[in-house]
């Protein structure tokens, strides 16, 4: 199963991701974690990302896509994964679509969870569903 969580910052994507990944036994792949792991491990992509981050610039899509591609090919993600924070742009979404197509997994069912509004308060219980809706996609 491939799951993509999209939504505004603070909408609850991370909370939902942790719950879903645990209960569906798929790895939770967050963009922030991708950056931290690649930088800590000193990968070429991590070094490139760190240069942009140190300069206060956004990391280019090509670097983020490369990190996501590498992570999705790891053994624990063969049967599925949950993406949190990727894709963030049309270019990244098109790249993800192509990655899945090239990998032969595009035709499998995927879930897209759209967190459409911010939570009114961080005081809501963890795992709350304020402002979330779910939709499915076959692509």
CSV table of N, CA and C in Angstrom, one decimal:
chain,number,residue,atom,x,y,z
A,1,UNK,N,0.8,-1.2,0.0
A,1,UNK,CA,0.0,0.0,0.0
A,1,UNK,C,0.9,1.2,0.0
A,2,UNK,N,0.6,2.1,-0.9
A,2,UNK,CA,1.3,3.4,-0.9
A,2,UNK,C,0.3,4.5,-0.4
A,3,UNK,N,0.8,5.3,0.5
A,3,UNK,CA,0.0,6.3,1.1
A,3,UNK,C,0.7,7.7,1.0
A,4,UNK,N,0.0,8.7,0.6
A,4,UNK,CA,0.6,10.0,0.6
A,4,UNK,C,-0.3,11.0,1.4
A,5,UNK,N,0.3,11.6,2.4
A,5,UNK,CA,-0.4,12.6,3.2
A,5,UNK,C,0.0,14.0,2.7
A,6,UNK,N,-1.0,14.8,2.4
A,6,UNK,CA,-0.8,16.2,2.0
A,6,UNK,C,-1.6,17.1,2.9
A,7,UNK,N,-1.2,18.3,3.1
A,7,UNK,CA,-2.0,19.3,3.8
A,7,UNK,C,-1.1,20.4,4.4
A,8,UNK,N,-1.7,21.3,5.0
A,8,UNK,CA,-1.0,22.5,5.5
A,8,UNK,C,-0.2,22.1,6.8
A,9,UNK,N,0.8,22.9,7.0
A,9,UNK,CA,1.6,22.6,8.3
A,9,UNK,C,0.7,22.7,9.5
A,10,UNK,N,0.8,21.8,10.4
A,10,UNK,CA,0.0,21.8,11.6
A,10,UNK,C,-1.3,21.2,11.5
A,11,UNK,N,-1.6,20.6,10.3
A,11,UNK,CA,-2.9,20.0,10.0
A,11,UNK,C,-3.0,18.6,10.6
A,12,UNK,N,-1.9,18.0,11.1
A,12,UNK,CA,-2.0,16.7,11.7
A,12,UNK,C,-1.4,15.6,10.9
A,13,UNK,N,-0.7,15.9,9.8
A,13,UNK,CA,-0.1,14.8,9.0
A,13,UNK,C,0.8,13.9,9.7
A,14,UNK,N,1.7,14.5,10.5
A,14,UNK,CA,2.6,13.7,11.3
A,14,UNK,C,2.0,12.8,12.3
A,15,UNK,N,0.9,13.3,13.0
A,15,UNK,CA,0.2,12.5,13.9
A,15,UNK,C,-0.5,11.3,13.2
A,16,UNK,N,-1.1,11.6,12.1
A,16,UNK,CA,-1.8,10.6,11.3
A,16,UNK,C,-0.8,9.6,10.7
A,17,UNK,N,0.3,10.1,10.3
A,17,UNK,CA,1.4,9.2,9.7
A,17,UNK,C,1.9,8.2,10.7
A,18,UNK,N,2.2,8.6,11.9
A,18,UNK,CA,2.7,7.7,12.9
A,18,UNK,C,1.7,6.6,13.2
A,19,UNK,N,0.4,7.0,13.3
A,19,UNK,CA,-0.7,6.0,13.6
A,19,UNK,C,-0.8,5.0,12.4
A,20,UNK,N,-0.9,5.6,11.2
A,20,UNK,CA,-1.1,4.7,10.0
A,20,UNK,C,0.1,3.8,9.8
A,21,UNK,N,1.3,4.3,9.9
A,21,UNK,CA,2.5,3.5,9.6
A,21,UNK,C,2.5,2.3,10.6
A,22,UNK,N,2.3,2.6,11.8
A,22,UNK,CA,2.3,1.6,12.9
A,22,UNK,C,1.3,0.5,12.6
A,23,UNK,N,0.0,0.9,12.3
A,23,UNK,CA,-1.1,0.0,12.2
A,23,UNK,C,-1.1,-0.7,10.8
A,24,UNK,N,-0.5,-0.2,9.8
A,24,UNK,CA,-0.4,-0.8,8.5
A,24,UNK,C,0.9,-1.4,8.2
A,25,UNK,N,1.8,-1.3,9.1
A,25,UNK,CA,3.2,-1.9,9.0
A,25,UNK,C,3.9,-1.5,7.7
A,26,UNK,N,3.9,-0.2,7.5
A,26,UNK,CA,4.6,0.4,6.4
A,26,UNK,C,5.5,1.5,6.9
A,27,UNK,N,6.7,1.7,6.3
A,27,UNK,CA,7.6,2.8,6.8
A,27,UNK,C,7.0,4.2,6.6
A,28,UNK,N,7.2,5.0,7.6
A,28,UNK,CA,6.8,6.4,7.5
A,28,UNK,C,8.0,7.2,6.9
A,29,UNK,N,7.8,7.7,5.8
A,29,UNK,CA,8.9,8.5,5.1
A,29,UNK,C,8.5,9.9,5.1
A,30,UNK,N,9.2,10.7,5.9
A,30,UNK,CA,9.0,12.1,6.0
A,30,UNK,C,10.2,12.9,5.3
A,31,UNK,N,9.9,14.0,4.7
A,31,UNK,CA,10.9,14.8,4.0
A,31,UNK,C,12.0,15.2,5.1
A,32,UNK,N,11.6,15.7,6.2
A,32,UNK,CA,12.5,16.1,7.2
A,32,UNK,C,13.4,15.0,7.7
A,33,UNK,N,12.9,13.8,7.9
A,33,UNK,CA,13.7,12.6,8.2
A,33,UNK,C,14.7,12.3,7.1
A,34,UNK,N,14.2,12.4,5.8
A,34,UNK,CA,15.1,12.1,4.7
A,34,UNK,C,16.3,13.0,4.7
A,35,UNK,N,16.1,14.3,5.0
A,35,UNK,CA,17.2,15.3,5.0
A,35,UNK,C,18.1,15.0,6.2
A,36,UNK,N,17.6,14.7,7.4
A,36,UNK,CA,18.4,14.5,8.5
A,36,UNK,C,19.3,13.2,8.4
A,37,UNK,N,18.7,12.1,7.9
A,37,UNK,CA,19.4,10.9,7.7
A,37,UNK,C,20.5,11.0,6.7
A,38,UNK,N,20.2,11.6,5.5
A,38,UNK,CA,21.2,11.8,4.5
A,38,UNK,C,22.3,12.7,4.9
A,39,UNK,N,22.0,13.7,5.6
A,39,UNK,CA,23.1,14.6,6.1
A,39,UNK,C,23.9,13.9,7.2
A,40,UNK,N,23.3,13.2,8.1
A,40,UNK,CA,24.0,12.5,9.1
A,40,UNK,C,24.9,11.4,8.5
A,41,UNK,N,24.4,10.7,7.5
A,41,UNK,CA,25.2,9.6,6.9
A,41,UNK,C,26.2,10.2,5.9
A,42,UNK,N,26.2,11.4,5.6
A,42,UNK,CA,27.2,12.0,4.7
A,42,UNK,C,27.0,11.6,3.2
A,43,UNK,N,25.8,11.3,2.8
A,43,UNK,CA,25.6,10.9,1.4
A,43,UNK,C,25.8,12.1,0.5
A,44,UNK,N,26.0,11.9,-0.7
A,44,UNK,CA,26.2,13.0,-1.7
A,44,UNK,C,25.0,13.9,-1.7
A,45,UNK,N,23.8,13.3,-1.7
A,45,UNK,CA,22.6,14.1,-1.7
A,45,UNK,C,22.5,14.9,-0.4
A,46,UNK,N,22.9,14.3,0.7
A,46,UNK,CA,22.9,15.0,2.0
A,46,UNK,C,23.8,16.1,2.1
A,47,UNK,N,25.0,16.0,1.5
A,47,UNK,CA,26.0,17.1,1.4
A,47,UNK,C,25.4,18.2,0.6
A,48,UNK,N,24.8,17.9,-0.5
A,48,UNK,CA,24.2,18.9,-1.4
A,48,UNK,C,23.1,19.7,-0.7
A,49,UNK,N,22.2,18.9,0.0
A,49,UNK,CA,21.1,19.5,0.7
A,49,UNK,C,21.6,20.4,1.8
A,50,UNK,N,22.6,20.0,2.5
A,50,UNK,CA,23.2,20.8,3.6
A,50,UNK,C,23.7,22.1,3.1
A,51,UNK,N,24.4,22.1,2.0
A,51,UNK,CA,24.9,23.4,1.4
A,51,UNK,C,23.7,24.4,1.2
A,52,UNK,N,22.6,23.9,0.6
A,52,UNK,CA,21.5,24.8,0.4
A,52,UNK,C,20.9,25.3,1.8
A,53,UNK,N,20.8,24.4,2.7
A,53,UNK,CA,20.2,24.7,4.0
A,53,UNK,C,21.1,25.7,4.7
A,54,UNK,N,22.4,25.5,4.7
A,54,UNK,CA,23.3,26.4,5.4
A,54,UNK,C,23.2,27.8,4.8
A,55,UNK,N,22.9,27.9,3.5
A,55,UNK,CA,22.8,29.2,2.8
A,55,UNK,C,21.4,29.8,3.0
A,56,UNK,N,20.5,29.1,3.7
A,56,UNK,CA,19.2,29.6,3.9
A,56,UNK,C,18.3,29.4,2.7
A,57,UNK,N,18.6,28.5,1.8
A,57,UNK,CA,17.8,28.4,0.6
A,57,UNK,C,17.0,27.1,0.7
A,58,UNK,N,16.0,27.0,-0.1
A,58,UNK,CA,15.3,25.7,-0.2
A,58,UNK,C,16.1,24.7,-1.0
A,59,UNK,N,16.0,23.5,-0.6
A,59,UNK,CA,16.6,22.4,-1.2
A,59,UNK,C,15.9,22.1,-2.6
A,60,UNK,N,16.6,22.1,-3.7
A,60,UNK,CA,16.0,21.9,-5.0
A,60,UNK,C,15.2,20.6,-5.1
A,61,UNK,N,14.2,20.6,-5.9
A,61,UNK,CA,13.4,19.4,-6.1
A,61,UNK,C,14.2,18.1,-6.4
A,62,UNK,N,15.2,18.3,-7.3
A,62,UNK,CA,15.9,17.2,-7.8
A,62,UNK,C,16.6,16.4,-6.6
A,63,UNK,N,17.1,17.2,-5.6
A,63,UNK,CA,17.8,16.5,-4.5
A,63,UNK,C,16.7,15.8,-3.6
A,64,UNK,N,15.6,16.5,-3.4
A,64,UNK,CA,14.6,15.9,-2.5
A,64,UNK,C,14.0,14.6,-3.2
A,65,UNK,N,13.8,14.7,-4.5
A,65,UNK,CA,13.3,13.5,-5.3
A,65,UNK,C,14.3,12.4,-5.2
A,66,UNK,N,15.6,12.7,-5.4
A,66,UNK,CA,16.6,11.7,-5.3
A,66,UNK,C,16.6,11.0,-3.9
A,67,UNK,N,16.5,11.7,-2.9
A,67,UNK,CA,16.4,11.1,-1.5
A,67,UNK,C,15.2,10.2,-1.4
A,68,UNK,N,14.0,10.7,-1.9
A,68,UNK,CA,12.8,10.0,-1.8
A,68,UNK,C,12.9,8.7,-2.6
A,69,UNK,N,13.5,8.8,-3.8
A,69,UNK,CA,13.6,7.6,-4.7
A,69,UNK,C,14.5,6.6,-4.0
A,70,UNK,N,15.6,7.0,-3.4
A,70,UNK,CA,16.5,6.1,-2.7
A,70,UNK,C,15.8,5.4,-1.5
A,71,UNK,N,15.0,6.2,-0.8
A,71,UNK,CA,14.3,5.6,0.4
A,71,UNK,C,13.2,4.6,0.0
A,72,UNK,N,12.5,4.9,-1.1
A,72,UNK,CA,11.4,4.1,-1.5
A,72,UNK,C,11.9,2.7,-2.1
A,73,UNK,N,13.2,2.7,-2.4
A,73,UNK,CA,13.7,1.4,-2.9
A,73,UNK,C,14.4,0.5,-1.9
A,74,UNK,N,14.4,1.0,-0.6
A,74,UNK,CA,14.9,0.2,0.5
A,74,UNK,C,14.0,-1.0,0.7
A,75,UNK,N,14.6,-2.1,1.2
A,75,UNK,CA,13.8,-3.4,1.4
A,75,UNK,C,12.5,-3.2,2.2
A,76,UNK,N,12.5,-2.4,3.3
A,76,UNK,CA,11.3,-2.3,4.1
A,76,UNK,C,10.2,-1.5,3.4
A,77,UNK,N,10.5,-0.9,2.3
A,77,UNK,CA,9.4,-0.1,1.5
A,77,UNK,C,8.9,-0.8,0.3
A,78,UNK,N,9.4,-2.1,0.1
A,78,UNK,CA,9.0,-2.8,-1.2
A,78,UNK,C,7.5,-3.0,-1.2
A,79,UNK,N,6.9,-3.3,-0.1
A,79,UNK,CA,5.5,-3.6,-0.1
A,79,UNK,C,4.6,-2.4,0.2
A,80,UNK,N,5.3,-1.2,0.3
A,80,UNK,CA,4.5,0.0,0.6
A,80,UNK,C,5.2,0.9,1.5
A,81,UNK,N,4.7,2.1,1.5
A,81,UNK,CA,5.3,3.2,2.3
A,81,UNK,C,4.2,4.3,2.5
A,82,UNK,N,4.5,5.2,3.5
A,82,UNK,CA,3.7,6.3,3.7
A,82,UNK,C,4.5,7.6,3.6
A,83,UNK,N,4.2,8.4,2.6
A,83,UNK,CA,4.9,9.6,2.4
A,83,UNK,C,4.3,10.8,3.1
A,84,UNK,N,5.1,11.5,3.9
A,84,UNK,CA,4.7,12.7,4.7
A,84,UNK,C,5.6,13.9,4.3
A,85,UNK,N,5.0,14.8,3.6
A,85,UNK,CA,5.8,16.0,3.2
A,85,UNK,C,6.4,15.8,1.8
A,86,UNK,N,6.1,14.8,1.1
A,86,UNK,CA,6.5,14.6,-0.3
A,86,UNK,C,5.4,13.9,-1.0
A,87,UNK,N,5.0,14.4,-2.1
A,87,UNK,CA,5.5,15.6,-2.8
A,87,UNK,C,5.0,16.9,-2.3
A,88,UNK,N,5.7,18.0,-2.5
A,88,UNK,CA,5.3,19.3,-2.1
A,88,UNK,C,5.1,20.3,-3.3
A,89,UNK,N,5.4,19.8,-4.4
A,89,UNK,CA,5.3,20.6,-5.6
A,89,UNK,C,4.7,19.8,-6.8
A,90,UNK,N,4.2,20.4,-7.8
A,90,UNK,CA,3.7,19.7,-9.0
A,90,UNK,C,4.9,18.9,-9.6
A,91,UNK,N,6.1,19.5,-9.6
A,91,UNK,CA,7.2,18.8,-10.2
A,91,UNK,C,7.5,17.5,-9.4
A,92,UNK,N,7.5,17.6,-8.1
A,92,UNK,CA,7.7,16.4,-7.2
A,92,UNK,C,6.6,15.4,-7.4
A,93,UNK,N,5.4,15.9,-7.6
A,93,UNK,CA,4.3,14.9,-7.8
A,93,UNK,C,4.4,14.2,-9.1
A,94,UNK,N,4.8,14.9,-10.1
A,94,UNK,CA,5.0,14.3,-11.4
A,94,UNK,C,6.2,13.3,-11.4
A,95,UNK,N,7.2,13.7,-10.6
A,95,UNK,CA,8.4,12.8,-10.5
A,95,UNK,C,8.0,11.5,-9.7
A,96,UNK,N,7.1,11.7,-8.7
A,96,UNK,CA,6.7,10.5,-7.9
A,96,UNK,C,5.8,9.6,-8.8
A,97,UNK,N,5.0,10.2,-9.6
A,97,UNK,CA,4.2,9.4,-10.6
A,97,UNK,C,5.1,8.6,-11.5
A,98,UNK,N,6.1,9.2,-12.0
A,98,UNK,CA,7.0,8.6,-12.9
A,98,UNK,C,7.8,7.5,-12.2
A,99,UNK,N,8.2,7.7,-11.0
A,99,UNK,CA,9.0,6.7,-10.2
A,99,UNK,C,8.1,5.5,-10.0
A,100,UNK,N,6.8,5.7,-9.6
A,100,UNK,CA,5.9,4.6,-9.4
A,100,UNK,C,5.7,3.8,-10.7
A,101,UNK,N,5.5,4.6,-11.8
A,101,UNK,CA,5.3,4.0,-13.1
A,101,UNK,C,6.5,3.1,-13.5
A,102,UNK,N,7.7,3.7,-13.4
A,102,UNK,CA,9.0,3.0,-13.7
A,102,UNK,C,9.1,1.7,-12.9
A,103,UNK,N,8.7,1.8,-11.6
A,103,UNK,CA,8.9,0.7,-10.7
A,103,UNK,C,7.8,-0.3,-10.9
A,104,UNK,N,6.8,-0.1,-11.7
A,104,UNK,CA,5.7,-1.0,-11.9
A,104,UNK,C,4.7,-1.0,-10.8
A,105,UNK,N,4.7,0.0,-9.9
A,105,UNK,CA,3.8,0.0,-8.8
A,105,UNK,C,2.7,1.0,-9.0
A,106,UNK,N,2.7,1.8,-10.0
A,106,UNK,CA,1.7,2.8,-10.2
A,106,UNK,C,0.3,2.3,-10.3
A,107,UNK,N,0.1,1.1,-10.8
A,107,UNK,CA,-1.2,0.6,-10.9
A,107,UNK,C,-1.8,0.0,-9.6
A,108,UNK,N,-1.0,-0.1,-8.6
A,108,UNK,CA,-1.5,-0.6,-7.3
A,108,UNK,C,-2.3,0.5,-6.6
A,109,UNK,N,-3.2,0.1,-5.8
A,109,UNK,CA,-4.0,1.1,-5.1
A,109,UNK,C,-3.1,2.0,-4.1
A,110,UNK,N,-3.4,3.3,-4.1
A,110,UNK,CA,-2.8,4.2,-3.2
A,110,UNK,C,-3.9,5.0,-2.5
A,111,UNK,N,-3.5,5.5,-1.3
A,111,UNK,CA,-4.4,6.3,-0.5
A,111,UNK,C,-3.8,7.7,-0.4
A,112,UNK,N,-4.6,8.7,-0.6
A,112,UNK,CA,-4.2,10.0,-0.4
A,112,UNK,C,-5.0,10.6,0.8
A,113,UNK,N,-4.3,11.1,1.8
A,113,UNK,CA,-5.0,11.6,3.0
A,113,UNK,C,-4.8,13.1,2.9
A,114,UNK,N,-5.8,13.9,2.7
A,114,UNK,CA,-5.7,15.3,2.6
A,114,UNK,C,-6.2,16.0,3.9
A,115,UNK,N,-5.2,16.6,4.6
A,115,UNK,CA,-5.5,17.4,5.8
A,115,UNK,C,-5.8,18.8,5.4
A,116,UNK,N,-7.1,19.1,5.3
A,116,UNK,CA,-7.5,20.4,4.6
A,116,UNK,C,-7.4,21.7,5.4
A,117,UNK,N,-7.4,21.6,6.7
A,117,UNK,CA,-7.2,22.8,7.6
A,117,UNK,C,-6.3,22.5,8.7
A,118,UNK,N,-5.8,23.6,9.3
A,118,UNK,CA,-5.0,23.5,10.4
A,118,UNK,C,-5.9,23.1,11.6
A,119,UNK,N,-5.3,22.5,12.6
A,119,UNK,CA,-6.0,22.2,13.8
A,119,UNK,C,-6.2,23.6,14.5
A,120,UNK,N,-7.3,23.8,15.1
A,120,UNK,CA,-7.6,25.1,15.8
A,120,UNK,C,-6.6,25.3,17.0
A,121,UNK,N,-6.2,24.2,17.5
A,121,UNK,CA,-5.3,24.3,18.7
A,121,UNK,C,-4.4,23.1,18.9
A,122,UNK,N,-3.2,23.3,19.3
A,122,UNK,CA,-2.3,22.1,19.6
A,122,UNK,C,-2.8,21.4,20.8
A,123,UNK,N,-3.8,21.9,21.5
A,123,UNK,CA,-4.3,21.3,22.7
A,123,UNK,C,-5.2,20.1,22.4
A,124,UNK,N,-5.6,19.9,21.1
A,124,UNK,CA,-6.4,18.7,20.7
A,124,UNK,C,-5.6,17.5,21.0
A,125,UNK,N,-6.3,16.4,21.3
A,125,UNK,CA,-5.6,15.1,21.6
A,125,UNK,C,-4.8,14.6,20.4
A,126,UNK,N,-3.7,14.0,20.7
A,126,UNK,CA,-2.9,13.4,19.6
A,126,UNK,C,-3.8,12.4,18.9
A,127,UNK,N,-3.7,12.4,17.6
A,127,UNK,CA,-4.5,11.5,16.8
A,127,UNK,C,-5.9,12.0,16.5
A,128,UNK,N,-6.2,13.2,17.0
A,128,UNK,CA,-7.5,13.8,16.7
A,128,UNK,C,-7.7,13.9,15.2
A,129,UNK,N,-8.9,14.0,14.7
A,129,UNK,CA,-9.1,14.1,13.3
A,129,UNK,C,-9.7,15.4,12.9
A,130,UNK,N,-9.5,16.5,13.6
A,130,UNK,CA,-10.0,17.8,13.3
A,130,UNK,C,-9.5,18.2,11.9
A,131,UNK,N,-10.5,18.5,11.0
A,131,UNK,CA,-10.1,19.0,9.7
A,131,UNK,C,-9.5,18.0,8.7
A,132,UNK,N,-9.7,16.8,8.9
A,132,UNK,CA,-9.2,15.8,7.9
A,132,UNK,C,-10.2,15.1,7.1
A,133,UNK,N,-9.9,14.8,5.9
A,133,UNK,CA,-10.7,14.0,5.1
A,133,UNK,C,-9.9,13.0,4.4
A,134,UNK,N,-10.4,11.9,4.0
A,134,UNK,CA,-9.6,10.9,3.3
A,134,UNK,C,-10.2,10.7,1.9
A,135,UNK,N,-9.3,10.4,0.9
A,135,UNK,CA,-9.8,10.1,-0.4
A,135,UNK,C,-8.9,9.0,-1.0
A,136,UNK,N,-9.4,8.3,-1.9
A,136,UNK,CA,-8.5,7.2,-2.5
A,136,UNK,C,-8.3,7.5,-3.9
A,137,UNK,N,-7.2,7.0,-4.5
A,137,UNK,CA,-6.9,7.1,-5.8
A,137,UNK,C,-6.3,5.8,-6.4
A,138,UNK,N,-6.6,5.5,-7.6
A,138,UNK,CA,-6.0,4.3,-8.2
A,138,UNK,C,-4.8,4.5,-9.0
A,139,UNK,N,-4.2,5.8,-8.9
A,139,UNK,CA,-3.0,6.0,-9.6
A,139,UNK,C,-1.9,6.4,-8.6
